[in-house]
Coordinates of C-alpha atoms in Angstrom, one line a residue:
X1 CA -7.2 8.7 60.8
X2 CA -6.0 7.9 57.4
X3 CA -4.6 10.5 54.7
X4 CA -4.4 10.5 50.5
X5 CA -2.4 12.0 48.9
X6 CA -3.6 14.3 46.0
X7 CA -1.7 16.3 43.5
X8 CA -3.6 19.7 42.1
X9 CA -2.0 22.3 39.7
X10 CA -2.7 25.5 40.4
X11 CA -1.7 28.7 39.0
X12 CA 1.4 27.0 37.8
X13 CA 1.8 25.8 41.4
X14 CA 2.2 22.4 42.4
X15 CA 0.3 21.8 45.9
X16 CA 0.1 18.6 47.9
X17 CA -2.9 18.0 50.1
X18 CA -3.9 15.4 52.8
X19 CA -7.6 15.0 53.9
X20 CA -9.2 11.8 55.6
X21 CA -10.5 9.5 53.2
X22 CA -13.8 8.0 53.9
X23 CA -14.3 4.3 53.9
X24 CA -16.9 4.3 51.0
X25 CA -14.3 6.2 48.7
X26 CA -11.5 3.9 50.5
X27 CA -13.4 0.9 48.4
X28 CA -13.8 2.9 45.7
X29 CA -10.3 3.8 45.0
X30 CA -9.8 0.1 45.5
X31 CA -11.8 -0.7 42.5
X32 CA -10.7 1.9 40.3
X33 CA -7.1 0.6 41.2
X34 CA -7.9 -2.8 40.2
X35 CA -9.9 -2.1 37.4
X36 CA -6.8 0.0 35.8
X37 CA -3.7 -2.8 37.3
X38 CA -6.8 -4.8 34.7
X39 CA -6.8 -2.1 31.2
X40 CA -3.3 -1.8 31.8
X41 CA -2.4 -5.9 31.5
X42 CA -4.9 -6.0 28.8
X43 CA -2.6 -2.9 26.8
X44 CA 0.4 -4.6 27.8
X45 CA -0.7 -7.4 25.7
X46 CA -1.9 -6.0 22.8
X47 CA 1.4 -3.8 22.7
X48 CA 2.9 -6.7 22.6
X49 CA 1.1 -8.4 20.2
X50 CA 0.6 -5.5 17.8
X51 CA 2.7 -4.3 14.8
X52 CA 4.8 -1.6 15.1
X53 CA 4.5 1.9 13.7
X54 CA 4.4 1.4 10.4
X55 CA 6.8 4.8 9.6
X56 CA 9.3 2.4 10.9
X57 CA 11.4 0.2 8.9
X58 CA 11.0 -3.6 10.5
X59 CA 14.2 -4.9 12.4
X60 CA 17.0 -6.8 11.0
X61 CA 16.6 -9.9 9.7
X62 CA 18.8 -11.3 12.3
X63 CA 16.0 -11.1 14.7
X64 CA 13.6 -13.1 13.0
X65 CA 13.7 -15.7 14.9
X66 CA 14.9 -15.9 18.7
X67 CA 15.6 -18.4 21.7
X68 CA 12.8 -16.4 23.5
X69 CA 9.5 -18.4 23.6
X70 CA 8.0 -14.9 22.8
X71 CA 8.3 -13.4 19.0
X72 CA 10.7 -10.6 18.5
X73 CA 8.4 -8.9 16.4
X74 CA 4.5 -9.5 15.3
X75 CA 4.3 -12.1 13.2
X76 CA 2.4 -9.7 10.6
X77 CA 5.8 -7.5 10.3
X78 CA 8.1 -10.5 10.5
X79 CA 10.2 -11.2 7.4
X80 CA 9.1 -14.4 6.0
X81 CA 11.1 -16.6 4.0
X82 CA 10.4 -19.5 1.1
X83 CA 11.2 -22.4 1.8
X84 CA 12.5 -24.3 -1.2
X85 CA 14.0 -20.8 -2.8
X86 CA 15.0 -18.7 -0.1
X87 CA 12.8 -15.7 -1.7
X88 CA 12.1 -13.2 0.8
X89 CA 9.1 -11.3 1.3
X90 CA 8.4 -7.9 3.1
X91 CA 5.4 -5.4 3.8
X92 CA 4.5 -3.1 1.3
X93 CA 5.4 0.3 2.4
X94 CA 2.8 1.1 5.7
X95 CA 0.6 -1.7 3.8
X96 CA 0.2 -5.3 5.5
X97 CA 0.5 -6.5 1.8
X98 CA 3.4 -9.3 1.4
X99 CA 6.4 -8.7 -1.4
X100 CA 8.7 -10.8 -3.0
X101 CA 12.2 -9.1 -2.8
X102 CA 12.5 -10.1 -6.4
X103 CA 9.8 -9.0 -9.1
X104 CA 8.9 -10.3 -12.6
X105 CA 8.6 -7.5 -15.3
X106 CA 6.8 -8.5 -18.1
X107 CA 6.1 -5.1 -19.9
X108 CA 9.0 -5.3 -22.0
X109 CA 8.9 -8.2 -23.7
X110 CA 5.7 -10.0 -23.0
X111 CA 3.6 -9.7 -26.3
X112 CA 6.1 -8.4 -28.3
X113 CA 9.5 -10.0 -28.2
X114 CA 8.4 -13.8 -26.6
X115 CA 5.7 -16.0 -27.9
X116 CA 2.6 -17.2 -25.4
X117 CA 4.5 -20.7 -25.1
X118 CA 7.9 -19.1 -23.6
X119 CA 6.4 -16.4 -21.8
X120 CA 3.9 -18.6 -20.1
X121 CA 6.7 -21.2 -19.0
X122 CA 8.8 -17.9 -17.8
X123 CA 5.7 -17.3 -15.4
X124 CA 5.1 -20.4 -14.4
X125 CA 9.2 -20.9 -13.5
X126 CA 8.7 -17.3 -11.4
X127 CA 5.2 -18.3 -9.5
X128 CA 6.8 -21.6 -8.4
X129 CA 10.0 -19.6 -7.8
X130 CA 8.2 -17.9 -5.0
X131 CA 7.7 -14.5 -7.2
X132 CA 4.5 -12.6 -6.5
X133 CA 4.6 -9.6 -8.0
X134 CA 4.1 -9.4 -11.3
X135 CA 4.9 -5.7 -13.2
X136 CA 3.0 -5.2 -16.2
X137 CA 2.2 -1.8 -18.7
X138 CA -1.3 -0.6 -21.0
X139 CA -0.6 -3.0 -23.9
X140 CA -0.2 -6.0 -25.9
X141 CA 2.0 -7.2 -22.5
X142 CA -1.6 -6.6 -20.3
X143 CA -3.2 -9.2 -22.7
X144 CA -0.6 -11.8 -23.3
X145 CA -0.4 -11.4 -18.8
X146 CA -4.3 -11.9 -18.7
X147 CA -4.6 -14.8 -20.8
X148 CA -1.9 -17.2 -18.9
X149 CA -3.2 -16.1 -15.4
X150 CA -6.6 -17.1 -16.7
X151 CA -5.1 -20.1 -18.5
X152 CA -3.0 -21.3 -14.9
X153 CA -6.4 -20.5 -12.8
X154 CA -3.8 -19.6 -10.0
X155 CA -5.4 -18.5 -6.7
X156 CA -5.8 -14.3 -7.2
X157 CA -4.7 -13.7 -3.5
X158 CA -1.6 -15.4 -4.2
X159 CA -0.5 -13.0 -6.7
X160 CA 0.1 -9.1 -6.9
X161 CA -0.6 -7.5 -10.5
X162 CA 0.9 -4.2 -10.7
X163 CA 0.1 -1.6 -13.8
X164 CA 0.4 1.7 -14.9
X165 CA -1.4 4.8 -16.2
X166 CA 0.7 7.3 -18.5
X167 CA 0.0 10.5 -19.2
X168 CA 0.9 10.5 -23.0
X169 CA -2.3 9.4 -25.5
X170 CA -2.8 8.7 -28.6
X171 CA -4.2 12.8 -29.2
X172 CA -4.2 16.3 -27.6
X173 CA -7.3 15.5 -26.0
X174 CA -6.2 12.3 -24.4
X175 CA -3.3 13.5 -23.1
X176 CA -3.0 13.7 -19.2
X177 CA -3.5 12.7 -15.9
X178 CA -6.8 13.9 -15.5
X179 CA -9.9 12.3 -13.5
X180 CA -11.3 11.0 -16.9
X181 CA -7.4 9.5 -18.2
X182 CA -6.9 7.6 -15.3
X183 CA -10.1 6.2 -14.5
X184 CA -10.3 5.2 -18.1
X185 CA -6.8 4.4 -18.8
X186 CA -7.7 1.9 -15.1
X187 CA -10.8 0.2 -17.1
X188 CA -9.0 -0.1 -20.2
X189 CA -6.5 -2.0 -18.1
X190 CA -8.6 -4.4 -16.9
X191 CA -10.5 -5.4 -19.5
X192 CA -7.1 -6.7 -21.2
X193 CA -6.0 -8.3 -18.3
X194 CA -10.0 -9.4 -17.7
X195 CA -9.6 -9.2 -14.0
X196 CA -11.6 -7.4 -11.6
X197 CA -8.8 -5.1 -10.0
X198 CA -5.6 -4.8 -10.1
X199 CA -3.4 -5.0 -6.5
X200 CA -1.2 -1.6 -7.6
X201 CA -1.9 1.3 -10.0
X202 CA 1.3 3.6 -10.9
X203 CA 0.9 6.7 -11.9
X204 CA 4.0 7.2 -14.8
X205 CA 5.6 10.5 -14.3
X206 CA 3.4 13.4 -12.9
X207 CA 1.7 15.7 -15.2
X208 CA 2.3 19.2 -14.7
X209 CA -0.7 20.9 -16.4
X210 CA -2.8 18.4 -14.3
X211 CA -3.6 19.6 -10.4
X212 CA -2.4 17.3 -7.9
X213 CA -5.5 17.4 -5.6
X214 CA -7.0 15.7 -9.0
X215 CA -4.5 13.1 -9.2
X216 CA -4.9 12.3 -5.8
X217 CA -8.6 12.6 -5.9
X218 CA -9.2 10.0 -9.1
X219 CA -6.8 7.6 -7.5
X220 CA -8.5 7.4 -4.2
X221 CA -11.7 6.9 -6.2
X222 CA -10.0 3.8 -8.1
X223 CA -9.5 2.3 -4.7
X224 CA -12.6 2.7 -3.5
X225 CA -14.4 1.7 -6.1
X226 CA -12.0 -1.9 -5.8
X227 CA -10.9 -1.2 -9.0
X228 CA -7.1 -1.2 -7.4
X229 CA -6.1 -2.0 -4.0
X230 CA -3.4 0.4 -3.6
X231 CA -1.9 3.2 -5.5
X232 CA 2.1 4.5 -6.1
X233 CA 4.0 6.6 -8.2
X234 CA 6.8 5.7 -10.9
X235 CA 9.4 7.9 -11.7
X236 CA 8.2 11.1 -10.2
X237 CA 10.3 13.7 -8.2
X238 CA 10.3 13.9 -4.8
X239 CA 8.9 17.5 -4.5
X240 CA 5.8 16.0 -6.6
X241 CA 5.7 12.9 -4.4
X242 CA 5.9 15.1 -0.9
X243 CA 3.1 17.1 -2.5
X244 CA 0.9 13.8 -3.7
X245 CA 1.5 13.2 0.2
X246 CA 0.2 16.5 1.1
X247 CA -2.8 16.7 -1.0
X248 CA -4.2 13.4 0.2
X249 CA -3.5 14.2 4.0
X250 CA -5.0 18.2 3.6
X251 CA -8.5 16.6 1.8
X252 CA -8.6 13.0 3.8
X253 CA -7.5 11.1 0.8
X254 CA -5.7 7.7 0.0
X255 CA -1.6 9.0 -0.4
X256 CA 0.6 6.9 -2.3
X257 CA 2.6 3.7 -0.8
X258 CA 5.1 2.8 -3.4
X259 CA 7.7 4.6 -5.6
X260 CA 8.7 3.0 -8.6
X261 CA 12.3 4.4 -9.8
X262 CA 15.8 3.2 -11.9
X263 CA 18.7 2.4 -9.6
X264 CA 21.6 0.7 -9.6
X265 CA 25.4 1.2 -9.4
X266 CA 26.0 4.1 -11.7
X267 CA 23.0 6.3 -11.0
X268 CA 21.9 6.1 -7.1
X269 CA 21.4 10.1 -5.7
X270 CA 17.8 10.1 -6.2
X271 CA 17.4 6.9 -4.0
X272 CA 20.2 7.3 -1.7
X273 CA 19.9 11.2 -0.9
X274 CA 16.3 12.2 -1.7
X275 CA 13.9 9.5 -1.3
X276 CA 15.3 8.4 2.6
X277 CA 14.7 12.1 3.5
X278 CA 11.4 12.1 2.7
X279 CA 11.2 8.5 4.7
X280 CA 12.1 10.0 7.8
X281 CA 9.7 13.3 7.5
X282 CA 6.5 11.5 6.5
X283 CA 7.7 7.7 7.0
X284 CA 6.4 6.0 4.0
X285 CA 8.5 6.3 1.4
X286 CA 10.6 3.8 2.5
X287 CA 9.6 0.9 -0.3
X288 CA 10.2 1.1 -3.8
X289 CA 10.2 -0.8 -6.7
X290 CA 13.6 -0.8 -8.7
X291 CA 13.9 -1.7 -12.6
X292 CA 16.7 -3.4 -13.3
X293 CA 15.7 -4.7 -17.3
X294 CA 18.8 -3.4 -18.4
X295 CA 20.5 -5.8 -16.7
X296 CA 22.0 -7.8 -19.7
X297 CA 22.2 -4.3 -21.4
X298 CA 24.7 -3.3 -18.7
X299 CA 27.1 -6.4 -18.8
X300 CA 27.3 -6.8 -22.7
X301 CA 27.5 -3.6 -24.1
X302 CA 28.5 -1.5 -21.0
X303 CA 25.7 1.3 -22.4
X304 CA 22.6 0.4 -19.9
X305 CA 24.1 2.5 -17.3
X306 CA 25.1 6.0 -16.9
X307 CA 28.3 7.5 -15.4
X308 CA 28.7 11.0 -15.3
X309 CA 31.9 10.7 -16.8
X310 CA 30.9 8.5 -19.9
X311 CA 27.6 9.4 -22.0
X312 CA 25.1 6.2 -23.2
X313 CA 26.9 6.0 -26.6
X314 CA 30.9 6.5 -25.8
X315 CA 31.6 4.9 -22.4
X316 CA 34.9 6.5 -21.2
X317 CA 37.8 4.2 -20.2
X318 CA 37.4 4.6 -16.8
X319 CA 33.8 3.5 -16.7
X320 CA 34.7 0.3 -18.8
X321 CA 37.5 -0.1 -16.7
X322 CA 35.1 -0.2 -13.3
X323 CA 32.8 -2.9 -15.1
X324 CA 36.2 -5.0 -15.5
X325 CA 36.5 -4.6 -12.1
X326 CA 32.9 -5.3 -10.8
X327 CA 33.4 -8.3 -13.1
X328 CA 36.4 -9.9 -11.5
X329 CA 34.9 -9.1 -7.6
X330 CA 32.1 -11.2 -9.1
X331 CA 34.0 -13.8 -10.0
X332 CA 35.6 -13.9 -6.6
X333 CA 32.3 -14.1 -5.2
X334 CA 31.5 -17.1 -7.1
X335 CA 28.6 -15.5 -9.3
X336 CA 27.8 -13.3 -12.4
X337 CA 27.8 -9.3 -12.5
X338 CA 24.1 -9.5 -12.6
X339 CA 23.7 -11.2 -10.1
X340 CA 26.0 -8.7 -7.8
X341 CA 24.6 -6.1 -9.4
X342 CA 21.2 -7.3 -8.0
X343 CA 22.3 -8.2 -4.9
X344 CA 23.9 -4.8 -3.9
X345 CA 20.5 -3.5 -5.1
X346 CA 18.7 -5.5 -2.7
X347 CA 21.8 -4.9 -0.1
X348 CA 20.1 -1.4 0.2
X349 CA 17.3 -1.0 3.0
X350 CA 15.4 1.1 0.9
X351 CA 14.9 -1.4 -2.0
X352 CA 11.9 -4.0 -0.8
X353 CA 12.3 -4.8 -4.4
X354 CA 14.0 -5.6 -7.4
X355 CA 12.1 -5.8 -11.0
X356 CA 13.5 -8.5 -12.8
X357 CA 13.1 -9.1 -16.8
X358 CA 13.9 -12.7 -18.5
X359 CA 13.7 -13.7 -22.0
X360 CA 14.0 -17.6 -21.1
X361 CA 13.6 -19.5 -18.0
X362 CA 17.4 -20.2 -17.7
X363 CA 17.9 -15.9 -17.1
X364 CA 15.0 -16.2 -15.1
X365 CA 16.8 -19.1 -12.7
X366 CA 20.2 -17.1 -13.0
X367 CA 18.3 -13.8 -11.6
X368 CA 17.3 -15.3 -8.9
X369 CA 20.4 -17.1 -7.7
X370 CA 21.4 -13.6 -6.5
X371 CA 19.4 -14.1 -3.2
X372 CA 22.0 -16.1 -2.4
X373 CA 24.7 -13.5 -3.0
X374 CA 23.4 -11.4 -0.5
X375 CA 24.6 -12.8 2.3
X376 CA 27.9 -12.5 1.0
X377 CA 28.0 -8.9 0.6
X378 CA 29.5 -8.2 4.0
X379 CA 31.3 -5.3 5.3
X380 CA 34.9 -5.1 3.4
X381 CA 33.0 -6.9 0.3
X382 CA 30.8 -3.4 0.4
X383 CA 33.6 -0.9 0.5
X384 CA 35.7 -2.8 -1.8
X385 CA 32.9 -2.0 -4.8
X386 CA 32.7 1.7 -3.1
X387 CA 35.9 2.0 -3.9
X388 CA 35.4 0.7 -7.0
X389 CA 32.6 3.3 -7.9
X390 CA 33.9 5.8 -6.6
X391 CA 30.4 7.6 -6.4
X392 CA 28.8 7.6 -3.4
X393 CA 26.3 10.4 -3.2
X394 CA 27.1 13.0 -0.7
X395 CA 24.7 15.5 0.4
X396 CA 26.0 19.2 -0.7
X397 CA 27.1 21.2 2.5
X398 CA 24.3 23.6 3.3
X399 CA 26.0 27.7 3.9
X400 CA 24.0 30.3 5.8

């Protein structure tokens, strides 16, 4: 006589029975058995072979690439590298979409300050530079953009276009984030920049007379109408973006994947404290995209950033005396202050990129020598500018 074993919870009880198996269920079992030893190989591999949760940042670099015949990671989550410039390029937020660490903003000087020759040459130096996102405003800079991409018939998956909506108009009546605003403000867009869609659509600031489930609502239509791909914020605070998140995940909407904010070495608790705490809760906030156009602001006139013990106009002592300081370490380090400024930017995990602006090709070339600064930036060379700043943010102790 042969017995099976069989596990039955009763009444919070845990009982364990024996009865004589039959041989027809014998050879049943046996099947069932082999059938699951079969799903269970077939999970193993797709496990092993799919990318991770997406609320999780990827692994260090480091493991990229292994003595292991099998990949450390998938191949979809992996960070990938150019070849010639060393540019790297990492997943939009939870997105599968590919980033360059380094950005080309052209909203501040493209149709106003450059003329089509130089600006198109600036482009061209970024595309083959390994650049593929390209930030851009409603505006003359939408139209000057529109006209070389048409002009350098560039494949459009090779390139991510990234624009804005703003709540400020030209009237009253046009003020807002309203349904009508940003659907029109998003066709407006387009037809300056005469393409189809647009990869990214920010939303500039939040409006507060506007209700979020709107906001949330007309963006989610923009997507599915494939008039954007994806949808972020710029600038907003992080109770608005926890409650963008909310909306869309209460009425089965599209939620935001990007936040577009200033950060560098003199203002950093928004990034450093706030935004990874809403990483860990809902797990997406993790990408951003940083401005850094102030760059040459910051190392000629000391004024582009802001300490709190200087204001913009009057930069205390102490706060020129830091720069000096900044200055020589990057001189030590064999590069510019812009180009450890940047680095230390892209130093941070939470920075997946850095927005770059250039008024010749030259800047453009210098920008993106700080790639190669990063390495550098190991452990002493990172508390040595801590100590320098002398303002890490620290998180306020919480009293019951």
């Amino acid at each position: 006589m042969k017995f099976f074993p069989l596990l039955l919870h009763s009444l919070g009880l845990i009982q364990l029975l024996t009865f004589d198996v039959p041989m027809s269920f014998k050879n049943e079992h046996n099947k069932m058995s082999a059938k699951n030893e079969h799903n269970k190989t077939n999970a193993t591999i797709q496990n092993n072979f799919r990318a991770p949760m997406a609320s999780l940042e990827c692994l260090d670099e480091s493991t990229v690439y292994s003595e292991s015949p099998m990949p450390t990671r998938p191949p979809s989550r992996q960070t990938s590298v150019h070849w010639t410039t060393g540019m790297r390029y990492r997943n939009l937020g939870k997105s599968g979409l590919k980033i360059s660490s380094i950005g080309l903003g052209t909203w501040v000087n493209f149709g106003t300050q450059l003329s089509e020759e130089t600006a198109e040459e600036i482009l061209t130096a970024a595309y083959d530079s390994g650049i593929n996102v390209f930030d851009t405003a409603d505006g003359k800079a939408e139209v000057m953009l529109g006209k070389i991409l048409r002009k350098k018939e560039w494949r459009r998956s090779s390139y991510i276009i990234v624009t804005k909506v703003f709540w400020t108009g030209r009237s009253d009546v046009e003020k807002g984030l309203s349904r009508k605003q940003i659907i029109e403000g998003l066709h407006a867009s387009l037809e300056r920049l005469e393409l189809n869609y647009v990869d990214i659509l920010l939303v500039n600031k939040a409006d507060p007379m506007c209700p979020m489930e709107e906001i949330v609502r007309a963006c989610t239509y923009c997507i599915q109408q494939g008039m954007t791909l994806y949808w972020g914020t710029s600038r907003w605070k992080t109770m608005e973006v926890m409650e963008a998140y909310t909306v869309a995940r209460q009425f089965n909407q599209i939620p935001p994947v990007v936040e577009e904010t200033e950060y560098h070495m003199f203002q950093r608790d928004k990034v450093e404290l706030c935004h990874p705490e809403l990483f860990h809760k809902i797990g997406w906030y993790i990408t951003r995209l940083i401005q850094s156009y102030s760059v040459e602001h910051v190392v000629d006139n000391y004024s582009g950033i802001t300490d709190k013990s200087a204001s913009d106009d009057n930069p205390s002592p102490r706060h020129k005396a830091k720069i000096h300081q900044l200055f020589l370490l990057a001189e030590k380090l064999g590069c510019t202050l812009t180009q450890l400024y940047m680095a230390w930017c892209l130093k941070n995990d939470c920075v997946h990129c850095v927005l770059v602006g250039a008024s010749t090709v030259e800047q453009l070339l210098d920008h993106l020598h700080a790639l190669q600064v990063v390495p550098q930036l190991d452990t002493n060379v990172v508390k040595e500018i801590e100590k320098i700043l002398m303002n890490k943010p620290v998180r306020p102790q919480v009293t019951r």
